[in-house]
Coordinates of C-alpha atoms (C1' of nucleotides) in Angstrom, one line a residue:
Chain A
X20 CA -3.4 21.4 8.0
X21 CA -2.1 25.0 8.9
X22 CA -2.8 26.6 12.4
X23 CA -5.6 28.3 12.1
X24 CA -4.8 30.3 15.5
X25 CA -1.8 31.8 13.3
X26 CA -4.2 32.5 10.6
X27 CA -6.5 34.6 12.1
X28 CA -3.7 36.4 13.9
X29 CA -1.5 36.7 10.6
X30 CA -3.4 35.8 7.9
X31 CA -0.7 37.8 5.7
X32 CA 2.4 35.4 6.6
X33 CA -0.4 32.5 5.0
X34 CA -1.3 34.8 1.9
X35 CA 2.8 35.2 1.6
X36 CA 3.6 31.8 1.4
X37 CA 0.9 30.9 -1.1
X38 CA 2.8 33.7 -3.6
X39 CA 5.9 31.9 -3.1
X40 CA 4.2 28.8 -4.2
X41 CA 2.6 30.1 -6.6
X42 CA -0.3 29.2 -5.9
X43 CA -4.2 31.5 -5.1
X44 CA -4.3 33.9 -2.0
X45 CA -8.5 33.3 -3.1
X46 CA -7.7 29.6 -0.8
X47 CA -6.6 31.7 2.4
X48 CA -9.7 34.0 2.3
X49 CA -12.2 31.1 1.6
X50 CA -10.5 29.7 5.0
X51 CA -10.8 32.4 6.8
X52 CA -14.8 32.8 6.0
X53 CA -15.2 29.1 6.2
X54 CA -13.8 29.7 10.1
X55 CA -15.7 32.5 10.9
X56 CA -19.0 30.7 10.2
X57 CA -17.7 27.7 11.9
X58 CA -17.6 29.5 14.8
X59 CA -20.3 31.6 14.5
X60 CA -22.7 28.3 13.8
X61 CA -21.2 26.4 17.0
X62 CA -22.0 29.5 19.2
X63 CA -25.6 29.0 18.0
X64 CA -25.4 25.3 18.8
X65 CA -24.4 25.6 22.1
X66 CA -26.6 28.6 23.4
X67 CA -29.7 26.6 22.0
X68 CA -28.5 23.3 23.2
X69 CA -27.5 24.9 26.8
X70 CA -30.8 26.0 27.4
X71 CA -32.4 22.4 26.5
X72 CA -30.0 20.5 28.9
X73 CA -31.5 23.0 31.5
X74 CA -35.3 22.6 30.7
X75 CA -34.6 18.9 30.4
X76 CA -33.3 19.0 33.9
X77 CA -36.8 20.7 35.1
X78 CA -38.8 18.0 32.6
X79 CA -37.1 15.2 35.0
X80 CA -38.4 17.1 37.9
X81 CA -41.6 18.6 36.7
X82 CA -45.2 16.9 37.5
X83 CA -48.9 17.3 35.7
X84 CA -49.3 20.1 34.1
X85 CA -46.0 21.7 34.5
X86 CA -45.0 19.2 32.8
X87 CA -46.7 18.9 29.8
X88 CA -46.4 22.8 29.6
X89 CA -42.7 22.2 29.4
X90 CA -42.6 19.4 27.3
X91 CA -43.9 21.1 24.8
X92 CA -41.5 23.9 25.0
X93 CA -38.7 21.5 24.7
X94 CA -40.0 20.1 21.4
X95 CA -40.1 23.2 20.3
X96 CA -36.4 23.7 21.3
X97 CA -35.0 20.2 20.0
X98 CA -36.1 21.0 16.4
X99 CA -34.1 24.1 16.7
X100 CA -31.3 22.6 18.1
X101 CA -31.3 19.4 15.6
X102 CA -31.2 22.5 12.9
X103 CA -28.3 24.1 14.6
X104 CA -26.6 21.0 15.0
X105 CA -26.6 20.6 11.3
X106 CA -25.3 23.8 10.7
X107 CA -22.7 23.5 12.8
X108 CA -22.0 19.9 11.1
X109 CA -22.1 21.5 7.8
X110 CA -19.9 24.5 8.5
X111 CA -17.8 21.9 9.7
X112 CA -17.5 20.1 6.4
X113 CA -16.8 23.0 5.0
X114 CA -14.2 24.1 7.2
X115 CA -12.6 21.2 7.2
X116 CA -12.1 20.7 3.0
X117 CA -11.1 24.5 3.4
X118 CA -8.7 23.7 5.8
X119 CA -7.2 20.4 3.4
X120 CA -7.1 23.4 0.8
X121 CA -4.4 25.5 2.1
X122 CA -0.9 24.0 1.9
X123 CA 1.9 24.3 4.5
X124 CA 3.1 27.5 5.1
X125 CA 6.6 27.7 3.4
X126 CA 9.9 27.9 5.6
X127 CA 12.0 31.1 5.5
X128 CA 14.7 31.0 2.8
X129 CA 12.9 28.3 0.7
X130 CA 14.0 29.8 -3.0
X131 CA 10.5 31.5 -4.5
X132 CA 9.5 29.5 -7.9
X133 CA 8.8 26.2 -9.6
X134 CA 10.3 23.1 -9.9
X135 CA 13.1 24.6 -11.7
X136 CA 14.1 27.3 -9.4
X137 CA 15.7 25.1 -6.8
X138 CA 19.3 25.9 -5.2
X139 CA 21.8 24.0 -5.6
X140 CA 23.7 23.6 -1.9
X141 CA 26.7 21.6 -3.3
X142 CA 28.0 19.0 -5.5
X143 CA 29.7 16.3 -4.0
X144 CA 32.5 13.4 -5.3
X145 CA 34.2 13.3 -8.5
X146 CA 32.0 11.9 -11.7
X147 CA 33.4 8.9 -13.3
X148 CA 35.4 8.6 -16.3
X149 CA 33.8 6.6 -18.3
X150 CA 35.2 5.5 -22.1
X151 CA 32.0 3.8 -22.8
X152 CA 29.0 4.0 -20.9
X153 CA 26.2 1.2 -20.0
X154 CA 22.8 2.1 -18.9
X155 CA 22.0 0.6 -16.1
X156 CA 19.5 -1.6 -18.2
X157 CA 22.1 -3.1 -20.0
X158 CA 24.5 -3.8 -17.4
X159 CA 21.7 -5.3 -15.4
X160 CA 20.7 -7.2 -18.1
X161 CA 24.7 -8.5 -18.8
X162 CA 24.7 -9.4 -14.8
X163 CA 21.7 -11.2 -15.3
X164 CA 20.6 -8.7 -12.0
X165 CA 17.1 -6.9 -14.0
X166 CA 14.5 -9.0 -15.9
X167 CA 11.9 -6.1 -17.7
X168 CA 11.1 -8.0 -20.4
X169 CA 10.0 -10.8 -18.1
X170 CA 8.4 -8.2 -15.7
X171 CA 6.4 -6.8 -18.5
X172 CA 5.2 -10.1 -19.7
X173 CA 4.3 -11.0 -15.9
X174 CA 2.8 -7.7 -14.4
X175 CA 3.1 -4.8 -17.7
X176 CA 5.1 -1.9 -18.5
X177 CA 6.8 -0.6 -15.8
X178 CA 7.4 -3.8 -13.6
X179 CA 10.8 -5.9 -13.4
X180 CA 12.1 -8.6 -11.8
X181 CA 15.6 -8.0 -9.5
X182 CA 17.5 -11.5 -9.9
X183 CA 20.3 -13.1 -8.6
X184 CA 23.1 -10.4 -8.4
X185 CA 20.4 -7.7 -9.3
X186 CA 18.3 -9.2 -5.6
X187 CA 21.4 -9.7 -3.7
X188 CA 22.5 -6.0 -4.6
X189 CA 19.2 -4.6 -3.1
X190 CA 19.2 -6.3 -0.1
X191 CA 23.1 -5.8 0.6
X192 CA 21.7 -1.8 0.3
X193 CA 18.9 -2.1 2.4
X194 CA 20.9 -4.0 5.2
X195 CA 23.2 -1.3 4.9
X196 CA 21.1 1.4 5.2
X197 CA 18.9 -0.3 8.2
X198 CA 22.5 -0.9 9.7
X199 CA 23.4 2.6 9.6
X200 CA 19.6 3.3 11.1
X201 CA 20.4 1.4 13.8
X202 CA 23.6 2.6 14.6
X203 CA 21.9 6.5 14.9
X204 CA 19.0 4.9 17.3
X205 CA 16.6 5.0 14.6
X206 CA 13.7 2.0 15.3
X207 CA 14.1 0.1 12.2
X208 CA 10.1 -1.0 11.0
X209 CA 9.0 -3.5 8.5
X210 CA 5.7 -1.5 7.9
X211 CA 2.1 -2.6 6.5
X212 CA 1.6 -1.9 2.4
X213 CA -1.6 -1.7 2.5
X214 CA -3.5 0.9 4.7
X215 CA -7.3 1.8 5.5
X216 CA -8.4 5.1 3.9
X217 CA -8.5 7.2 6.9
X218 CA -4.8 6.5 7.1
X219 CA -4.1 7.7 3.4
X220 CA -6.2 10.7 3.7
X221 CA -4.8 11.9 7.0
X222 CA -1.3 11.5 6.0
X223 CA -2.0 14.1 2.5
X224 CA -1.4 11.5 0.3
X225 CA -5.5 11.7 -1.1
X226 CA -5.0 15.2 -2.5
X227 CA -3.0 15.9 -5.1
X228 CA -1.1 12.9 -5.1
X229 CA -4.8 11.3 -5.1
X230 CA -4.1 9.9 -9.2
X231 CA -0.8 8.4 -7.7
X232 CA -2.2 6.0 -5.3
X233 CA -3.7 2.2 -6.1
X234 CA -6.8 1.6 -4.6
X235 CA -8.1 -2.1 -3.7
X236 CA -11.9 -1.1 -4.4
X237 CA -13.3 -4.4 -3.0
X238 CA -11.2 -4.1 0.3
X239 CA -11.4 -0.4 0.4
X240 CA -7.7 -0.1 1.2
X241 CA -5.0 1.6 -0.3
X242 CA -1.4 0.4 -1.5
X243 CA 1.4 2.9 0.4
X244 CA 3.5 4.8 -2.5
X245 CA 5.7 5.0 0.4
X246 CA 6.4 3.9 4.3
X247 CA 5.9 7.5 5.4
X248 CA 2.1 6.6 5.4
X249 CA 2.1 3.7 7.9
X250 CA 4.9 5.5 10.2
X251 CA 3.3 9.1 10.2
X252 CA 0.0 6.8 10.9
X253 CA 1.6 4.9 13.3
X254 CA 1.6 7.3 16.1
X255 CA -1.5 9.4 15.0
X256 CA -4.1 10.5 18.0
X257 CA -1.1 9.7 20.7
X258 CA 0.7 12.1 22.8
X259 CA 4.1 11.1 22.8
X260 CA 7.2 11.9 25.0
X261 CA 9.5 14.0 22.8
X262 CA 11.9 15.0 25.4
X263 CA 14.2 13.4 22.4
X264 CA 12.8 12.8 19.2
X265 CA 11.5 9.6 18.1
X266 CA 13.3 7.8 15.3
X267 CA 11.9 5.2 12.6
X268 CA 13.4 3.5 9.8
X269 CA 10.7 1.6 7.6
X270 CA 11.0 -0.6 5.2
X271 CA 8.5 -1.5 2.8
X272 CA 7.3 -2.1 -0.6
X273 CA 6.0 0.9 -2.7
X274 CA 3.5 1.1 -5.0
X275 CA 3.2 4.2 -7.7
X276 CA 0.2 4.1 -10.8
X277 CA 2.9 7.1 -12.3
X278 CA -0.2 8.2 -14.1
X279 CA 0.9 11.0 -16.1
X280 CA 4.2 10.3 -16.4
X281 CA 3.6 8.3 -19.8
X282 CA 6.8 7.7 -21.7
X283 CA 9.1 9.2 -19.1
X284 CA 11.9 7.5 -18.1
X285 CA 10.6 3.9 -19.7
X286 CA 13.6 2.2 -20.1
X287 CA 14.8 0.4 -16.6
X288 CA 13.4 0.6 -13.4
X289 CA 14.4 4.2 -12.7
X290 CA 10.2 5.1 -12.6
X291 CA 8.7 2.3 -12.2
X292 CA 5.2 1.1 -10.5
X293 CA 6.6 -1.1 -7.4
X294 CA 9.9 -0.6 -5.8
X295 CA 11.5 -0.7 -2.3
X296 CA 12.8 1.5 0.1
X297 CA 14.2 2.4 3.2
X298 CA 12.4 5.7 5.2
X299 CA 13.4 7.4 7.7
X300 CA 11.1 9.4 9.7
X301 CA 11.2 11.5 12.8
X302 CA 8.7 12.8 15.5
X303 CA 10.1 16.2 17.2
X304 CA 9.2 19.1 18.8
X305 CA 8.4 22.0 16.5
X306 CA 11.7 24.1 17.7
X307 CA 13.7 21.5 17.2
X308 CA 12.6 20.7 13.6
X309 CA 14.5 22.7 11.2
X310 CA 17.4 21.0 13.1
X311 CA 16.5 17.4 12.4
X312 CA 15.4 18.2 8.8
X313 CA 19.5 19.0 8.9
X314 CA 20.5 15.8 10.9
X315 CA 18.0 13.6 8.1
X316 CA 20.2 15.2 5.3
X317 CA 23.5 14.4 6.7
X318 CA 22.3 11.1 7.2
X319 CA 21.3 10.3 4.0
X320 CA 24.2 12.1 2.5
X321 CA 26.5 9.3 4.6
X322 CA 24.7 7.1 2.9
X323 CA 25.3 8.0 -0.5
X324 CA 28.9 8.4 0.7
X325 CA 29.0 4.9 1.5
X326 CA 28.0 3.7 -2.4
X327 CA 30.3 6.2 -3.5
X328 CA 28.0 7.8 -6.4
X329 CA 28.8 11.7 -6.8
X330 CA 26.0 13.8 -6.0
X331 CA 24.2 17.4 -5.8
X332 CA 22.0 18.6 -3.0
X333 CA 19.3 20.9 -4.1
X334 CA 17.0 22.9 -1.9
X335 CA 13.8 22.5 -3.5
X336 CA 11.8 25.9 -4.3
X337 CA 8.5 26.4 -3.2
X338 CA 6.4 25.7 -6.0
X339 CA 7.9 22.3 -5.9
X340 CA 7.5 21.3 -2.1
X341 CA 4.2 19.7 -2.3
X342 CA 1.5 20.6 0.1
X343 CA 3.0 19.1 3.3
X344 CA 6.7 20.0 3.3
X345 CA 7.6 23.3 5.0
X346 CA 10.9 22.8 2.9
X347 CA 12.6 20.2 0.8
X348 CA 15.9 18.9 0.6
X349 CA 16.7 16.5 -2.2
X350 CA 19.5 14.6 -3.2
X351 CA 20.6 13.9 -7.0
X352 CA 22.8 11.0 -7.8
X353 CA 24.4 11.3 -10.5
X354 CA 23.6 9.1 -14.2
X355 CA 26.5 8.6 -16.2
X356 CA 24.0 6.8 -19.2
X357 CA 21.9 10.6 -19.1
X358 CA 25.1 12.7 -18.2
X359 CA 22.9 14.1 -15.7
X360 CA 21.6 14.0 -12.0
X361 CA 18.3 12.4 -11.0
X362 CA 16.6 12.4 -7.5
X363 CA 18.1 9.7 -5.1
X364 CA 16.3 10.7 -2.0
X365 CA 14.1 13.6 -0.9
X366 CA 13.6 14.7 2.9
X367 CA 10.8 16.9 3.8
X368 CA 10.3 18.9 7.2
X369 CA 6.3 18.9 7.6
X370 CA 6.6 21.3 10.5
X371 CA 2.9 20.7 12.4
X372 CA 0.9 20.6 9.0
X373 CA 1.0 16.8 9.3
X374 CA 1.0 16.2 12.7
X375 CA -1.7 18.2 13.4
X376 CA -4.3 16.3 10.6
X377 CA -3.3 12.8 12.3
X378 CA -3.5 14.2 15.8
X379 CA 0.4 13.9 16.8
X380 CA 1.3 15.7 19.8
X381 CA 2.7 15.4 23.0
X382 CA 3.3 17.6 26.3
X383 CA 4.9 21.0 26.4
X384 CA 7.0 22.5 29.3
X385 CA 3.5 23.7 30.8
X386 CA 2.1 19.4 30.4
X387 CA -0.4 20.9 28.1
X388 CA -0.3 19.1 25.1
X389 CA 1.0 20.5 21.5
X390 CA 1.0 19.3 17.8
X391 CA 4.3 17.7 16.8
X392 CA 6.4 18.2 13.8
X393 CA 7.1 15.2 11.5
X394 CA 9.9 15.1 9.2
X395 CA 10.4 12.1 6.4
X396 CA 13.6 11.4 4.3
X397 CA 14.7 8.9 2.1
X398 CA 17.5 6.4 3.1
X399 CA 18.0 3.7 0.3
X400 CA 15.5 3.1 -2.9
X401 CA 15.7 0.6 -5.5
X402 CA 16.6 3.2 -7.6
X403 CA 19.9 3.5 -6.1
X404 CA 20.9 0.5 -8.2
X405 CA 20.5 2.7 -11.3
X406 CA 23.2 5.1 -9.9
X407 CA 25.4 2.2 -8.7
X408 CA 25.4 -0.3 -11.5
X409 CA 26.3 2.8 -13.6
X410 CA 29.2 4.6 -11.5
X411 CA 30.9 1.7 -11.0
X412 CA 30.9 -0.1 -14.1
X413 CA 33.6 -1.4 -16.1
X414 CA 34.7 -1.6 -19.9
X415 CA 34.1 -5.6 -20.0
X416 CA 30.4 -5.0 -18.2
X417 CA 31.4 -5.9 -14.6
X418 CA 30.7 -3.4 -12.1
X419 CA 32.7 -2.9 -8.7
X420 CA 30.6 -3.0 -5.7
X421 CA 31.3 -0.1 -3.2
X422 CA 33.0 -1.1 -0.3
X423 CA 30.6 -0.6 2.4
X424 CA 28.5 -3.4 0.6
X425 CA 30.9 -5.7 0.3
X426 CA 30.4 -7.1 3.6
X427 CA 27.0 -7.9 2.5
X428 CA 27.1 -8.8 -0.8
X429 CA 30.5 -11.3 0.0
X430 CA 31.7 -10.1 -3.3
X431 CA 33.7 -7.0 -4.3
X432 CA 32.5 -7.3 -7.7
X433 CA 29.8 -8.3 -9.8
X434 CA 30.6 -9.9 -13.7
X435 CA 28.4 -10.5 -16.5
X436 CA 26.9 -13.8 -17.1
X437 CA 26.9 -13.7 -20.6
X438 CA 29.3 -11.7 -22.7
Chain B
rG1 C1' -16.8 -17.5 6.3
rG2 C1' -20.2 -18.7 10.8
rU3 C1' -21.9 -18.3 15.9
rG4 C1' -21.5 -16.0 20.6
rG5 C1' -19.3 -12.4 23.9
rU6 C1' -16.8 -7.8 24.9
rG7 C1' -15.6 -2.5 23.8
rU8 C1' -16.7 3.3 29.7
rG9 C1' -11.5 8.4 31.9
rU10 C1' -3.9 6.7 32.5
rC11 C1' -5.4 1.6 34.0
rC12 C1' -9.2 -1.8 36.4
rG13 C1' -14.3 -1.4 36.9
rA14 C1' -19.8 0.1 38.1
rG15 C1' -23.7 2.2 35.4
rC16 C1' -28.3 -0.5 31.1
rG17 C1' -33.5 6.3 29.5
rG18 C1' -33.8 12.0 33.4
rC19 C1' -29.5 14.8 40.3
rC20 C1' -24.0 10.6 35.1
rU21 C1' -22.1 17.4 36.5
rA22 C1' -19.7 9.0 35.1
rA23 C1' -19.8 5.4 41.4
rG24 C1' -15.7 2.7 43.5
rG25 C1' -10.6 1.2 43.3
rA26 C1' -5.6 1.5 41.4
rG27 C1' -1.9 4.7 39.6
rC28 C1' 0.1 9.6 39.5
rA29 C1' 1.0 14.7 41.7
rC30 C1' 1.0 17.8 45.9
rG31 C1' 0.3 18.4 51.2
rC32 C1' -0.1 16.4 56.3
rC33 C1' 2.2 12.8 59.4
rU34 C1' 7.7 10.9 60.0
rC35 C1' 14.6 11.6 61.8
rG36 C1' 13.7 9.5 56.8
rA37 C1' 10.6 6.0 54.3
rA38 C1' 6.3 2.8 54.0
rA39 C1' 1.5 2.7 55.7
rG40 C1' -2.4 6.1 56.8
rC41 C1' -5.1 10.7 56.0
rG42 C1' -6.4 15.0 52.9
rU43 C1' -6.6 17.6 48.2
rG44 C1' -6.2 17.3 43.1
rU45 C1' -6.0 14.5 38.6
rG46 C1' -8.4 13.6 30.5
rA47 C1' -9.0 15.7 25.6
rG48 C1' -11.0 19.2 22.0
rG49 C1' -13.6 23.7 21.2
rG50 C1' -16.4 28.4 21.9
rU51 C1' -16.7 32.9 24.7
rU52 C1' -14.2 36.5 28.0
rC53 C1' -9.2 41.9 29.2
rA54 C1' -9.4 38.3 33.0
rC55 C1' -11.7 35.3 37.1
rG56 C1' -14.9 32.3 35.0
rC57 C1' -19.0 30.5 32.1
rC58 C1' -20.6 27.2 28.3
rC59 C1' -20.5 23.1 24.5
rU60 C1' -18.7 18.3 22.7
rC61 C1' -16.3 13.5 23.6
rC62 C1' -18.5 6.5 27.3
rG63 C1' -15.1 1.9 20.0
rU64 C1' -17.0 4.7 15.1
rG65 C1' -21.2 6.5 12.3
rG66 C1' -26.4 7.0 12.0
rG67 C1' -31.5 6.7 14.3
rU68 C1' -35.5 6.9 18.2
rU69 C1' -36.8 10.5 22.3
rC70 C1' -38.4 16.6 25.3
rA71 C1' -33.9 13.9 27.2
rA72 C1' -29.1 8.5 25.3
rA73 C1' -23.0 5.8 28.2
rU74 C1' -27.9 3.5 28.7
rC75 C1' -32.9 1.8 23.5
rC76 C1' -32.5 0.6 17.9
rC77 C1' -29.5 -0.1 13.2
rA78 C1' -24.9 -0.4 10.6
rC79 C1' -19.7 -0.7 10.8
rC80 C1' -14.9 -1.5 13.2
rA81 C1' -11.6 -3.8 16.8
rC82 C1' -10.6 -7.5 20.4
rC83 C1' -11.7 -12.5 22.7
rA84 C1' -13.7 -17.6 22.4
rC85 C1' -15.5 -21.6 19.6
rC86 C1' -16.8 -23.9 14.7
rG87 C1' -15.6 -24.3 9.5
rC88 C1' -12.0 -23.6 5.5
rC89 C1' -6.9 -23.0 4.0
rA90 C1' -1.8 -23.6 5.1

RNA sequence: GGUGGUGUGUCCGAGCGGCCUAAGGAGCACGCCUCGAAAGCGUGUGAGGGUUCACGCCCUCCGUGGGUUCAAAUCCCACCACCACCGCCA
């Protein structure tokens, strides 16, 4: 949710930002009417229901006939404040699904446009030379490390299984990753899958990514499409000491219905319905935000660094942000079988937008308490084995493991099973 | 799954229809005292919102959501969480 201070002071820097997304200024107006009655209805309320806390107080008092003469006021005076009450409760509503209406206000210097007018920031490591090029399928398939016929069979399209080399390989990146976590002073979390709806809602993830989301109807909870839900939830209605920012890495299964996305990407598990991943995500003071969006990018660039897979970083334009991110870096590994770069990570600078829906804040210089900023980035997926398997392969179908996995895998390279 | 109990401010804890504008205590902050500290004494001590140039005034919040009533922390209903025991499963 945007500030709605700033948008009644500068409702023009809101209608701005909705151009650059492309999206209706008709959102921002509705808002600003849907405030305006808001308030309007509570000032009602609480003239009305000041006057009955006072004539109550003389009611308690009051004897004979006095009293009955006032009693009857009173009545009079609770059926207009019940009816003000439900005003105010219904310009409430209305406020509120205005407010979930308006997106965050886009950052300065985000590129104007649609998913394809991002900037590219740089390219990054040397693309292989390849004589003959794998997929990852097959090569997962020679190394006996991806099983999609079997995942099919088991669960339908768009499951796998990740076996023997294929397992080991995942966990060698995740340790990896939660290693270099650590080693930054991130608090590595092994977060809940499953979540109550509150927590979905208040973290975005029930609007336009509603079609995304599996929903257990007989438990009424929802399956995380990623760990930013439980870690942005984690710390919601808390006021938290920020003198430094506070750090998570989570871990955790994620769970996608790609609804939509219907014969894209069907071979291999680069979009699939259940993968892993490591997320990093960071509580900080609103000045200091645009900052750590920086420091979350470096330190998922080391990353790729460390499984040496060439990459681009693109700055996402604003069409493409989604409605939380202030600004969106992502980071495109590249796919030797596609001869093109597909997105490895993502990290997304909320701003307050987030914070302020799940009640994030902690004290200013003054002890009075502010909204936060939350930022989320990506630190290892499953899909990272697409870009591995592939950049490192090998004529005969063995594929050299990057070095900084070694130690994890105990193995410096991984060979075929069967020919 | 069943039965019973509990849920109050930063924490403990009283309150069980109307001076609750939430007692009391602890903690914390500031001040006094002191060479300094402890103890003691005094003062203050939540969040959100509306309104106002401002001082201030007002409203909401006692697990959550409904209901009863002129009036609800207090009564009723539902839900949630925690604790205890029983059953079931490992």
């Amino acid at each position: 949710m945007i500030d709605l201070r700033l948008l009644r002071d500068d409702p023009d820097v809101v209608r701005a930002s909705q151009r650059a997304r492309g999206e209706s200024e008709s959102s921002v107006d509705a808002l600003l009417g849907a405030d305006e009655q808001h308030r309007a209805a509570l000032v009602r309320f609480e003239k009305l229901r000041a006057e009955q806390k006072g004539l109550g107080k003389q009611v308690a008092r009051a004897q004979g006939d006095e009293k009955q003469q006032l009693l009857a006021r009173t009545k009079e005076l609770a059926t207009a404040v019940k009816a003000a009450d439900l005003t105010v409760t219904e310009t409430a509503d209305a406020l509120r699904a205005a407010h979930l209406a308006v997106p965050n206000i886009v950052a300065d210097g985000v590129p104007a446009g649609g998913e394809d007018d991002f900037v590219t920031l740089r390219e990054v490591g040397e693309k292989p030379d390849l004589p003959s090029v794998r997929d990852h399928l097959e090569l997962g398939e020679l190394l006996g490390a991806i099983d999609m016929e079997r995942g099919a069979k088991v669960s339908g399209a768009r499951f796998y299984f990740l076996r023997g080399v294929g397992a080991l390989l995942q966990l060698a990146l995740f340790q990896c990753a939660l290693a270099q976590a650590v080693e930054y002073g991130l608090t590595p979390m092994i977060t809940p899958s499953l979540v109550k709806p509150g927590t979905m809602e208040g973290t975005g993830f029930l609007g336009s990514h509603a079609t995304e989301v599996y929903r257990l109807e007989a438990d009424d909870l929802y399956l995380v499409g990623t760990s930013e839900v439980p870690l942005a939830a984690y710390h919601s209605n808390e006021i938290l000491d920020l003198a430094e920012p506070q750090r998570y890495a989570g871990w955790s299964s994620c769970y996608r219905r790609e609804a939509g996305s219907y014969g894209k990407d069907t071979r291999g598990i680069i979009r699939v319905h259940q993968f892993d991943k490591i997320e990093m995500f960071s509580y900080c003071r609103p000045e200091q935000a645009s900052d750590e969006h920086l420091r979350l990018l470096a330190w998922q660039e080391e990353m790729l660094g460390k499984i040496e897979v060439p990459y681009r970083v693109i700055d996402t334009a604003a069409g493409d942000l989604g409605s939380s991110a202030a600004r969106k870096y992502d980071i495109e590994g590249w796919v030797p079988s596609q001869q093109r770069y597909r997105e490895l990570t993502s990290t997304s600078n909320c701003t307050t937008f987030q914070a302020r829906r799940l009640g994030v804040r902690y004290r200013g210089e003054d002890g009075k308490p502010q909204v936060a900023a939350t930022l989320n980035g990506t630190l290892a997926t499953t899909r990272w084995l697409v870009a591995i398997l592939e950049n490192h392969q090998q004529p005969d179908g063995s594929v050299r493991v990057p070095k900084a996995l070694q130690p994890y895998l105990g193995r410096d390279v991984l060979t075929p099973v069967r020919p």
